[in-house]
Coordinates of C-alpha atoms in Angstrom, one line a residue:
M1454 CA 0.0 0.0 0.0
A1455 CA 2.8 2.4 0.9
E1456 CA 4.4 1.8 -2.5
I1457 CA 1.2 2.8 -4.3
I1458 CA 1.0 6.0 -2.3
Q1459 CA 4.7 6.8 -2.9
R1460 CA 4.3 6.2 -6.7
G1461 CA 1.3 8.5 -6.6
I1462 CA 3.3 11.2 -5.0
E1463 CA 6.2 10.8 -7.5
D1464 CA 3.7 11.1 -10.3
K1465 CA 2.6 14.5 -8.9
I1466 CA 6.2 15.9 -8.6
P1467 CA 6.5 17.0 -12.3
E1468 CA 3.1 18.7 -12.1
L1469 CA 4.1 20.5 -8.9
E1470 CA 7.5 21.6 -10.2
Q1471 CA 5.9 23.0 -13.3
L1472 CA 3.3 24.9 -11.2
E1473 CA 6.1 26.3 -9.1
R1474 CA 8.2 27.4 -12.1
I1475 CA 5.3 29.3 -13.7
G1476 CA 4.6 31.0 -10.4
L1477 CA 1.2 29.6 -9.6
F1478 CA 2.5 27.7 -6.5
T1479 CA 5.0 28.7 -3.9
K1480 CA 7.4 26.3 -2.2
K1481 CA 5.1 26.4 0.8
E1482 CA 2.1 25.3 -1.3
V1483 CA 4.1 22.5 -2.9
K1484 CA 5.1 21.2 0.5
S1485 CA 1.4 21.4 1.5
V1486 CA 0.5 19.1 -1.4
I1487 CA 3.2 16.6 -0.5
R1488 CA 1.9 16.6 3.1
S1489 CA -1.4 15.3 1.7
T1490 CA 0.3 11.8 1.7
T1491 CA -1.3 11.0 5.0
L1492 CA -4.7 12.0 3.9
Q1493 CA -4.4 10.1 0.6
Y1494 CA -3.2 7.0 2.5
K1495 CA -6.4 6.9 4.5
L1496 CA -8.4 6.5 1.3
F1497 CA -6.8 3.1 0.7
R1498 CA -7.2 1.6 4.1
T1499 CA -9.3 -1.5 4.6
I1500 CA -11.9 0.3 6.7
L1501 CA -13.0 3.5 4.8
S1502 CA -14.4 6.6 6.3
K1503 CA -16.6 9.1 4.4
E1504 CA -15.0 11.9 6.5
D1505 CA -11.6 11.0 5.1
F1506 CA -12.8 11.4 1.6
I1507 CA -14.3 14.8 2.3
A1508 CA -11.2 16.0 4.1
Y1509 CA -9.0 14.9 1.2
I1510 CA -11.2 16.6 -1.4
Q1511 CA -11.2 19.8 0.7
H1512 CA -7.4 19.6 1.1
I1513 CA -6.5 19.2 -2.5
G1514 CA -9.3 21.3 -4.0
Y1515 CA -10.3 24.2 -2.0
Q1516 CA -6.9 25.6 -0.9
F1517 CA -6.4 27.1 -4.3
K1518 CA -8.2 29.7 -6.4
R1519 CA -9.9 28.6 -9.6
E1520 CA -7.4 30.1 -11.9
E1521 CA -4.6 28.2 -10.1
I1522 CA -6.1 24.8 -10.6
E1523 CA -4.8 22.6 -13.3
Y1524 CA -6.8 20.0 -15.1
A1525 CA -5.0 17.2 -13.3
I1526 CA -6.2 18.4 -9.9
I1527 CA -9.8 18.9 -11.0
H1528 CA -9.7 15.4 -12.5
R1529 CA -8.4 14.0 -9.2
I1530 CA -11.2 15.6 -7.2
H1531 CA -13.8 14.1 -9.6
T1532 CA -12.2 10.7 -9.2
T1533 CA -12.3 11.0 -5.4
F1534 CA -15.9 12.1 -5.5
R1535 CA -16.8 9.1 -7.6
R1536 CA -15.2 6.7 -5.2
A1537 CA -17.0 8.3 -2.3
T1538 CA -20.4 8.3 -3.9
T1539 CA -19.9 4.7 -5.0
R1540 CA -19.1 3.8 -1.4
W1541 CA -21.8 5.8 0.2
Q1542 CA -24.6 5.8 -2.4
E1543 CA -27.4 6.6 0.0
D1544 CA -25.8 9.9 1.1
V1545 CA -27.7 12.5 -1.1
Q1546 CA -25.7 15.4 0.4
L1547 CA -22.5 13.8 -0.8
W1548 CA -23.9 13.6 -4.4
L1549 CA -25.0 17.2 -4.2
S1550 CA -21.5 18.2 -3.1
H1551 CA -20.2 16.7 -6.3
V1552 CA -22.9 18.5 -8.3
A1553 CA -21.9 21.8 -6.6
F1554 CA -18.2 21.2 -7.5
C1555 CA -19.1 20.5 -11.1
K1556 CA -21.1 23.8 -11.3
K1557 CA -18.4 25.8 -9.5
W1558 CA -15.6 24.7 -11.8
S1559 CA -17.8 24.6 -15.0
T1560 CA -17.2 20.9 -15.7
K1561 CA -20.6 20.6 -17.5
S1562 CA -19.9 17.3 -19.1
Q1563 CA -19.4 15.7 -15.7
L1564 CA -22.5 17.4 -14.4
S1565 CA -24.9 15.2 -16.5
K1566 CA -23.0 12.1 -15.6
V1567 CA -23.2 12.8 -11.8
F1568 CA -27.0 13.5 -12.1
S1569 CA -27.5 10.3 -14.2
S1570 CA -25.7 8.2 -11.6
M1571 CA -27.4 9.9 -8.7
L1572 CA -30.9 9.4 -10.2
A1573 CA -30.2 5.7 -10.8
I1574 CA -29.7 5.4 -7.1
H1575 CA -32.4 7.9 -5.9
P1576 CA -35.3 7.8 -8.4
D1577 CA -37.7 8.1 -5.6
K1578 CA -36.8 11.8 -4.9
P1579 CA -38.8 14.2 -7.1
A1580 CA -36.6 17.2 -6.1
L1581 CA -33.5 15.5 -7.6
W1582 CA -35.3 15.0 -10.9
I1583 CA -36.3 18.6 -11.0
M1584 CA -32.8 19.8 -10.1
A1585 CA -31.3 17.6 -12.9
A1586 CA -33.7 19.0 -15.5
K1587 CA -33.1 22.6 -14.5
C1588 CA -29.3 22.0 -14.8
E1589 CA -29.8 20.7 -18.3
M1590 CA -31.9 23.7 -19.2
E1591 CA -29.9 26.4 -17.4
D1592 CA -26.4 25.1 -17.2
R1593 CA -26.1 23.0 -20.3
N1594 CA -28.7 24.8 -22.5
S1595 CA -30.3 21.6 -23.5
T1596 CA -34.1 21.8 -23.5
E1597 CA -34.3 18.3 -25.0
N1598 CA -32.4 16.7 -22.2
A1599 CA -34.5 18.6 -19.6
R1600 CA -37.7 17.5 -21.3
L1601 CA -36.6 13.8 -21.3
L1602 CA -35.7 14.1 -17.6
F1603 CA -39.1 15.5 -16.7
L1604 CA -40.8 12.7 -18.7
R1605 CA -38.7 10.1 -16.9
A1606 CA -39.6 11.7 -13.6
L1607 CA -43.3 11.4 -14.3
R1608 CA -42.9 7.7 -14.8
F1609 CA -41.7 7.4 -11.2
H1610 CA -44.0 10.2 -9.9
P1611 CA -47.1 10.4 -12.0
D1612 CA -49.1 12.3 -9.4
N1613 CA -46.4 14.8 -8.2
K1614 CA -47.6 18.4 -8.4
K1615 CA -44.2 19.9 -8.2
V1616 CA -42.8 17.9 -11.1
Y1617 CA -45.7 18.9 -13.3
Q1618 CA -45.4 22.6 -12.3
E1619 CA -41.7 22.8 -13.1
Y1620 CA -42.2 20.9 -16.4
F1621 CA -44.9 23.3 -17.3
R1622 CA -42.7 26.3 -16.4
M1623 CA -39.8 24.8 -18.3
E1624 CA -41.8 24.6 -21.6
L1625 CA -43.0 28.2 -21.2
L1626 CA -39.4 29.4 -20.5
H1627 CA -38.3 27.5 -23.6
A1628 CA -41.0 29.1 -25.7
E1629 CA -40.1 32.6 -24.3
K1630 CA -36.5 32.0 -25.2
L1631 CA -37.3 31.0 -28.7
K1632 CA -39.5 34.0 -29.2
K1633 CA -36.7 36.3 -28.1
Q1634 CA -34.3 34.6 -30.5
Q1635 CA -36.8 35.0 -33.3
Q1636 CA -37.2 38.7 -32.5
E1637 CA -33.5 39.4 -32.4
L1638 CA -33.0 37.7 -35.7
E1639 CA -35.8 39.8 -37.2
K1640 CA -34.2 43.0 -35.8
A1641 CA -30.9 42.0 -37.3
K1642 CA -32.8 41.4 -40.6
I1643 CA -31.6 37.8 -40.7
S1644 CA -33.9 35.4 -42.4
V1645 CA -35.6 33.1 -39.9
N1646 CA -36.4 30.5 -42.5
E1647 CA -33.0 28.9 -41.8
Y1648 CA -34.0 28.3 -38.2
E1649 CA -36.7 26.1 -36.9
F1650 CA -39.2 27.9 -34.8
S1651 CA -42.2 25.7 -34.1
P1652 CA -45.5 27.7 -34.0
E1653 CA -46.9 25.2 -31.5
I1654 CA -44.0 25.7 -29.1
L1655 CA -43.9 29.5 -29.6
S1656 CA -47.6 29.9 -28.8
G1657 CA -47.4 27.7 -25.7
K1658 CA -49.2 24.7 -27.2
L1659 CA -46.8 22.2 -25.8
A1660 CA -47.2 23.7 -22.4
E1661 CA -50.9 23.4 -22.8
V1662 CA -50.5 19.7 -23.5
I1663 CA -48.6 19.3 -20.2
Y1664 CA -51.4 21.3 -18.5
R1665 CA -54.1 18.9 -19.9
N1666 CA -52.1 15.8 -18.9
A1667 CA -51.4 17.2 -15.4
T1668 CA -55.0 18.2 -14.6
Q1669 CA -56.2 14.7 -15.7
K1670 CA -53.9 13.2 -13.1
I1671 CA -54.2 15.8 -10.4
K1672 CA -57.6 17.3 -9.4
G1673 CA -58.3 20.4 -7.4
A1674 CA -58.6 24.2 -7.8
D1675 CA -55.4 24.8 -5.9
F1676 CA -53.4 22.9 -8.5
I1677 CA -55.1 24.6 -11.5
L1678 CA -54.5 28.0 -9.8
S1679 CA -50.8 27.2 -9.3
L1680 CA -50.4 26.5 -13.1
L1681 CA -52.4 29.6 -13.9
Q1682 CA -50.1 31.7 -11.7
I1683 CA -47.1 30.2 -13.6
A1684 CA -48.7 31.0 -17.0
S1685 CA -49.5 34.6 -16.0
I1686 CA -45.8 35.3 -15.7
F1687 CA -45.4 35.1 -19.5
D1688 CA -47.0 37.8 -21.7
F1689 CA -47.7 35.4 -24.7
T1690 CA -50.0 33.0 -22.8
K1691 CA -53.3 35.0 -22.9
E1692 CA -55.1 32.2 -24.7
L1693 CA -53.7 29.6 -22.4
Q1694 CA -54.7 31.6 -19.3
E1695 CA -58.3 31.9 -20.7
N1696 CA -58.5 28.2 -21.2
I1697 CA -57.3 27.5 -17.7
L1698 CA -59.8 30.1 -16.3
E1699 CA -62.6 28.4 -18.2
D1700 CA -61.7 25.0 -16.7
L1701 CA -61.5 26.6 -13.2
Q1702 CA -65.0 28.1 -13.5
S1703 CA -66.6 25.1 -15.1
Q1704 CA -65.1 22.3 -12.9
H1705 CA -64.4 23.8 -9.5
T1706 CA -67.3 26.0 -8.4
D1707 CA -67.6 23.8 -5.3
D1708 CA -64.2 25.1 -4.1
S1709 CA -63.8 28.3 -2.1
L1710 CA -60.4 29.0 -3.7
T1711 CA -62.1 29.4 -7.1
W1712 CA -64.5 32.1 -5.8
D1713 CA -61.7 33.8 -3.8
F1714 CA -59.5 34.0 -6.9
M1715 CA -62.4 35.2 -9.2
A1716 CA -63.4 37.8 -6.6
K1717 CA -59.9 39.2 -6.1
R1718 CA -59.4 39.2 -9.9
E1719 CA -61.9 42.0 -10.1
L1720 CA -59.4 44.3 -8.3
G1721 CA -57.0 43.9 -11.2
V1722 CA -59.2 45.1 -13.9
A1723 CA -57.6 48.1 -15.7
V1724 CA -58.8 51.6 -15.0
T1725 CA -60.5 53.2 -18.0
P1726 CA -58.9 56.4 -19.4
E1727 CA -61.7 58.7 -18.1
L1728 CA -61.0 57.6 -14.5
Q1729 CA -57.4 58.5 -14.4
T1730 CA -57.9 61.4 -12.0
A1731 CA -57.6 60.9 -8.2
R1732 CA -61.4 61.1 -7.7
G1733 CA -61.9 58.8 -10.7
K1734 CA -59.5 56.3 -9.3
A1735 CA -61.3 56.3 -6.0
T1736 CA -64.6 55.8 -7.7
D1737 CA -63.2 53.0 -9.7
T1738 CA -61.8 51.3 -6.6
N1739 CA -65.2 51.4 -4.9
R1740 CA -66.8 49.8 -8.0
K1741 CA -64.2 47.1 -8.0
E1742 CA -64.7 46.4 -4.3
E1743 CA -68.5 46.2 -4.9
R1744 CA -67.9 43.7 -7.7
C1745 CA -65.6 41.6 -5.5
C1746 CA -68.3 41.5 -2.8
A1747 CA -70.8 40.5 -5.4
V1748 CA -68.6 37.5 -6.5
Y1749 CA -68.1 36.4 -2.9
E1750 CA -71.8 36.6 -2.2
E1751 CA -72.5 34.6 -5.4
G1752 CA -70.0 32.0 -4.1
L1753 CA -71.8 31.9 -0.7
K1754 CA -75.0 31.0 -2.5
C1755 CA -73.2 28.0 -4.0
I1756 CA -71.1 26.9 -1.0
S1757 CA -71.9 28.5 2.3
T1758 CA -69.0 26.8 4.1
E1759 CA -66.6 28.1 6.7
A1760 CA -63.8 28.1 4.2
M1761 CA -65.9 30.3 1.9
W1762 CA -66.8 32.7 4.7
T1763 CA -63.1 32.8 5.7
C1764 CA -62.1 33.9 2.3
Y1765 CA -64.7 36.6 2.2
V1766 CA -63.9 37.8 5.7
T1767 CA -60.2 37.9 5.1
F1768 CA -60.8 40.0 2.0
C1769 CA -63.1 42.3 4.0
L1770 CA -60.5 42.8 6.7
E1771 CA -57.9 43.7 4.2
R1772 CA -60.2 46.2 2.4
Y1773 CA -61.5 47.6 5.7
K1774 CA -58.0 48.5 6.8
R1775 CA -57.7 50.6 3.6
K1776 CA -60.2 53.0 5.2
T1777 CA -62.7 53.1 2.4
N1778 CA -65.0 56.1 2.5
V1779 CA -68.0 54.2 1.1
Q1780 CA -70.3 53.6 4.1
E1781 CA -72.3 50.9 2.4
L1782 CA -69.1 48.9 1.8
K1783 CA -68.1 49.4 5.4
E1784 CA -71.4 48.0 6.6
K1785 CA -71.2 45.1 4.2
F1786 CA -67.7 44.3 5.4
C1787 CA -68.8 44.4 9.0
T1788 CA -71.7 42.1 8.3
A1789 CA -69.5 39.6 6.5
V1790 CA -66.9 39.5 9.3
L1791 CA -69.5 39.0 12.0
K1792 CA -71.3 36.2 10.2
L1793 CA -68.2 34.1 10.4
Q1794 CA -68.8 34.1 14.2
V1795 CA -66.0 32.5 16.2
S1796 CA -64.3 30.7 13.3
L1797 CA -61.9 33.5 12.6
A1798 CA -59.0 32.7 10.3
S1799 CA -57.6 36.2 9.7
G1800 CA -55.5 36.4 12.9
D1801 CA -55.9 40.2 12.9
A1802 CA -57.5 40.7 16.4
E1803 CA -57.3 44.5 16.4
A1804 CA -59.0 45.0 13.1
T1805 CA -61.7 42.4 13.9
T1806 CA -62.4 44.2 17.2
Q1807 CA -62.8 47.5 15.4
I1808 CA -65.2 46.0 12.9
A1809 CA -67.3 44.2 15.5
T1810 CA -67.7 47.4 17.5
A1811 CA -68.5 49.5 14.4
A1812 CA -71.1 47.0 13.4
T1813 CA -73.0 47.3 16.7
Q1814 CA -73.0 51.1 16.5
R1815 CA -74.4 50.9 12.9
F1816 CA -77.0 48.1 13.7
S1817 CA -77.7 48.9 17.4
Q1818 CA -81.2 47.5 17.3
S1819 CA -80.1 44.1 15.8
A1820 CA -79.9 41.4 18.5
E1821 CA -78.0 39.2 15.9
T1822 CA -75.4 41.8 15.3
W1823 CA -74.8 42.3 19.1
S1824 CA -74.7 38.6 19.6
L1825 CA -72.3 37.9 16.8
A1826 CA -70.0 40.8 17.8
L1827 CA -69.9 39.6 21.4
Q1828 CA -69.0 36.0 20.2
V1829 CA -66.2 37.4 18.2
L1830 CA -64.8 39.5 21.1
V1831 CA -65.1 36.6 23.5
Q1832 CA -63.2 34.3 21.1
L1833 CA -60.5 37.0 20.8
R1834 CA -60.5 37.4 24.6
S1835 CA -60.9 41.1 24.0
S1836 CA -61.2 43.4 27.0
E1837 CA -64.0 45.1 25.1
A1838 CA -66.3 42.1 25.6
A1839 CA -67.6 43.1 29.0
R1840 CA -68.2 46.7 28.0
L1841 CA -70.0 45.7 24.8
F1842 CA -72.2 43.3 26.7
Q1843 CA -73.4 46.0 29.1
E1844 CA -74.0 48.3 26.1
A1845 CA -75.9 45.5 24.3
L1846 CA -78.3 45.1 27.2
G1847 CA -79.2 48.8 26.9
H1848 CA -80.2 48.4 23.3
V1849 CA -81.7 44.9 23.1
S1850 CA -84.3 43.1 25.2
P1851 CA -82.7 40.6 27.6
K1852 CA -85.0 37.9 26.4
V1853 CA -83.9 38.4 22.8
S1854 CA -80.2 38.6 23.7
A1855 CA -80.5 35.4 25.7
S1856 CA -82.0 33.5 22.8
K1857 CA -79.1 34.6 20.5
G1858 CA -76.1 34.1 22.7
L1859 CA -76.7 32.4 26.0
F1860 CA -77.6 29.1 24.4
S1861 CA -74.9 29.1 21.8
S1862 CA -73.3 25.7 21.2
V1863 CA -69.8 27.3 21.3
A1864 CA -68.6 26.8 24.8
T1865 CA -66.4 29.9 25.1
V1866 CA -69.4 32.0 24.0
S1867 CA -72.2 30.4 26.0
T1868 CA -70.3 30.1 29.3
T1869 CA -69.2 33.7 29.3
M1870 CA -72.5 35.0 28.2
K1871 CA -74.4 33.1 31.0
Q1872 CA -72.0 34.5 33.7
K1873 CA -72.3 38.1 32.3
Y1874 CA -76.1 37.8 32.0
L1875 CA -76.5 36.5 35.6
D1876 CA -74.3 39.4 36.9
W1877 CA -76.3 41.9 34.9
S1878 CA -79.6 40.6 36.2
Y1879 CA -78.4 41.0 39.8
K1880 CA -77.1 44.5 39.3
T1881 CA -80.3 45.7 37.5
G1882 CA -83.0 43.7 39.2
G1883 CA -81.6 42.5 42.5
Y1884 CA -81.7 39.0 44.1
K1885 CA -85.0 37.9 42.8
K1886 CA -84.1 38.7 39.1
A1887 CA -80.7 37.0 39.6
R1888 CA -82.4 33.9 41.1
K1889 CA -84.9 33.8 38.3
T1890 CA -82.1 34.1 35.7
F1891 CA -80.1 31.3 37.4
T1892 CA -83.1 29.0 37.4
S1893 CA -83.8 29.6 33.7
L1894 CA -80.2 28.8 32.8
H1895 CA -79.0 26.1 35.1
E1896 CA -80.0 23.3 32.9
H1897 CA -78.5 24.6 29.7
R1898 CA -75.0 23.4 29.2
P1899 CA -72.2 24.2 28.7
F1900 CA -71.4 25.9 32.1
S1901 CA -68.4 27.6 33.7
K1902 CA -67.5 27.3 37.4
A1903 CA -67.9 31.1 37.7
F1904 CA -71.6 30.9 36.8
F1905 CA -72.3 28.8 39.9
T1906 CA -69.8 30.6 42.2
R1907 CA -71.3 34.0 41.3
M1908 CA -74.7 32.7 42.3
I1909 CA -73.3 31.4 45.6
E1910 CA -71.8 34.9 46.2
I1911 CA -75.1 36.6 45.4
E1912 CA -76.9 34.3 47.9
K1913 CA -74.3 34.9 50.6
E1914 CA -74.6 38.7 50.2
Q1915 CA -78.2 38.5 51.3
E1916 CA -79.2 39.5 54.8
R1917 CA -80.5 35.9 55.4
P1918 CA -78.9 33.5 53.0
K1919 CA -80.7 30.3 52.6
M1920 CA -78.6 27.2 53.2
N1921 CA -80.8 25.0 51.0
N1922 CA -80.2 27.3 48.1
L1923 CA -76.5 27.3 48.7
R1924 CA -76.5 23.4 48.8
D1925 CA -78.4 23.4 45.5
Y1926 CA -75.8 25.7 43.9
Y1927 CA -72.9 23.6 45.2
E1928 CA -74.5 20.3 44.1
R1929 CA -75.1 21.7 40.6
A1930 CA -71.6 22.9 40.4
L1931 CA -70.2 19.6 41.6
R1932 CA -72.3 17.7 39.1
E1933 CA -70.3 19.6 36.4
F1934 CA -66.8 20.0 38.0
G1935 CA -66.7 17.6 41.0
S1936 CA -64.3 15.1 39.4
S1937 CA -61.5 17.6 39.0
D1938 CA -62.1 20.6 41.3
E1939 CA -61.1 19.9 44.9
D1940 CA -61.6 23.5 45.8
L1941 CA -65.4 23.3 45.2
W1942 CA -65.6 20.4 47.7
M1943 CA -63.6 22.2 50.3
D1944 CA -65.7 25.4 49.9
Y1945 CA -68.9 23.3 50.3
I1946 CA -67.5 21.5 53.4
K1947 CA -66.5 24.9 54.9
E1948 CA -70.0 26.2 54.3
E1949 CA -71.5 23.3 56.2
R1950 CA -69.1 24.0 59.2
R1951 CA -70.5 27.5 59.5
P1952 CA -73.4 28.3 61.9
N1953 CA -76.0 28.2 59.2
G1954 CA -74.8 24.7 58.0
K1955 CA -74.8 21.1 59.4
P1956 CA -71.3 20.0 60.4
E1957 CA -72.5 16.4 60.5
N1958 CA -72.8 16.5 56.6
C1959 CA -69.0 17.1 56.3
G1960 CA -68.1 13.4 56.7
T1961 CA -70.5 12.4 53.9
L1962 CA -69.1 15.2 51.7
H1963 CA -65.6 14.0 52.4
W1964 CA -66.5 10.4 51.4
R1965 CA -68.2 11.6 48.2
A1966 CA -65.2 13.8 47.3
I1967 CA -62.7 10.9 47.7
K1968 CA -64.9 8.7 45.6
M1969 CA -65.6 11.3 42.8
L1970 CA -62.3 13.2 42.5
E1971 CA -59.7 11.8 40.0
G1972 CA -55.9 11.7 39.7
E1973 CA -53.9 14.3 41.7
S1974 CA -57.1 16.1 42.8
V1975 CA -57.6 13.4 45.4
E1976 CA -54.2 14.0 47.0
R1977 CA -54.7 17.7 47.0
F1978 CA -58.1 17.4 48.6
T1979 CA -56.9 15.0 51.2
A1980 CA -54.1 17.4 52.2
Q1981 CA -56.5 20.4 52.4
Y1982 CA -59.1 18.4 54.4
T1983 CA -56.4 17.3 56.9
L1984 CA -55.3 20.9 57.4
L1985 CA -58.9 21.9 58.0
Q1986 CA -59.5 19.1 60.5
T1987 CA -56.3 20.1 62.4
G1988 CA -57.2 23.7 62.5
H1989 CA -54.5 24.9 60.1
V1990 CA -57.0 26.3 57.6

């Protein structure tokens, strides 16, 4: 083995002497190359290490600037890379390092070979096929090879969106390139008859064939829209875009993405010459927004889904923040936002709060508007929710407001509204009204603990609180939260130990709590009860 290495070093000496004579290498650099003997020796050991190959490549290749590297050194690096990728075929990053080296030092003939070998080992990775095709197109200027690679990729990945998208893009780029070549020849007054410019390729017909094949394999408005977006980059694809739009509108009216795209498309309609003034542009914008809303509302007639509402509301929020001066549009935007209720997808809490509040001022007599606005603010955990609730009760009958919000199936809305309504009843009508409100609501789930504890507080604030009422409130609360809330049990027990209660009931409550509580709640309850019994609480 040592003899092989020594012979390799001796073979390098003439190369190194020549590089030193012409001034490309210094004596120090020549010595550095000779010191690579140890690294090279590691590549011929019985037990090979991938790290040794990488270290050797870095040592012999990346110490020198490009103009200082001779063919022999580049060739040696390629050879080392080939040995490494043959030994560790599964390491994609190692293959890509070889690709990067080929690109950096412009060894294009090697580039195709590397990709060919890599794809033979990793045909299951669509990204590698796309990368190889792009290299053929961009680095080697070979559209034909790129096309063949895409076709081979589709044999392995017939349903891959990204492969079809990039294949579609590649054909349009090729057509654009040919059109520019044709225009340059015509400008130079050179006859184009000597060159082959296929009308089908120039007009994007080949790309349309790819589009048709792709949409037969892959369904969905999102995929069609992605191809339409690619086509819209090129100014010669007007007919192709129209065909894609026709397919979108005829085949995918059951998808919110279709309506969202068609609505927003109205904003891009060109301004007519007579509307070029500032006032004219504002008028035109208002008309466009109205047309957008009309498209969204037409979509809602076809598919009144949460996804459809989300698209509409997101659009409204975006336009509302533009501070349009048209009051009717503001009202329409408010209504659209509120009808989505608590299924907000916009993520813009501040704007949503502003719209909800504005809607209640505009439609102050509408119980539905107040209810929807409150649900939105509760969902957002807005500090405005409590104030808005009090304001709502001043405009809308409590009976009407209860029917709209208190019995909502959405837990975060219903529980908060019940608690607020109970508190409002006590503050405006006293104990009797609060008791009546509690009785009307205590069978309508879902509940919050605060709903029951507030009624307990109201009872205890009376001059002569009734223990039977307190027991009823506690029992109802425990029915809902007794398996996890040890504090409720302790408060109940403490209530029975007071002068108005029955201390003999504490043992029974203790036994029930131990039986009903789950997990760590049992341990916490036992600890608290022991402290109570020993007088430490």
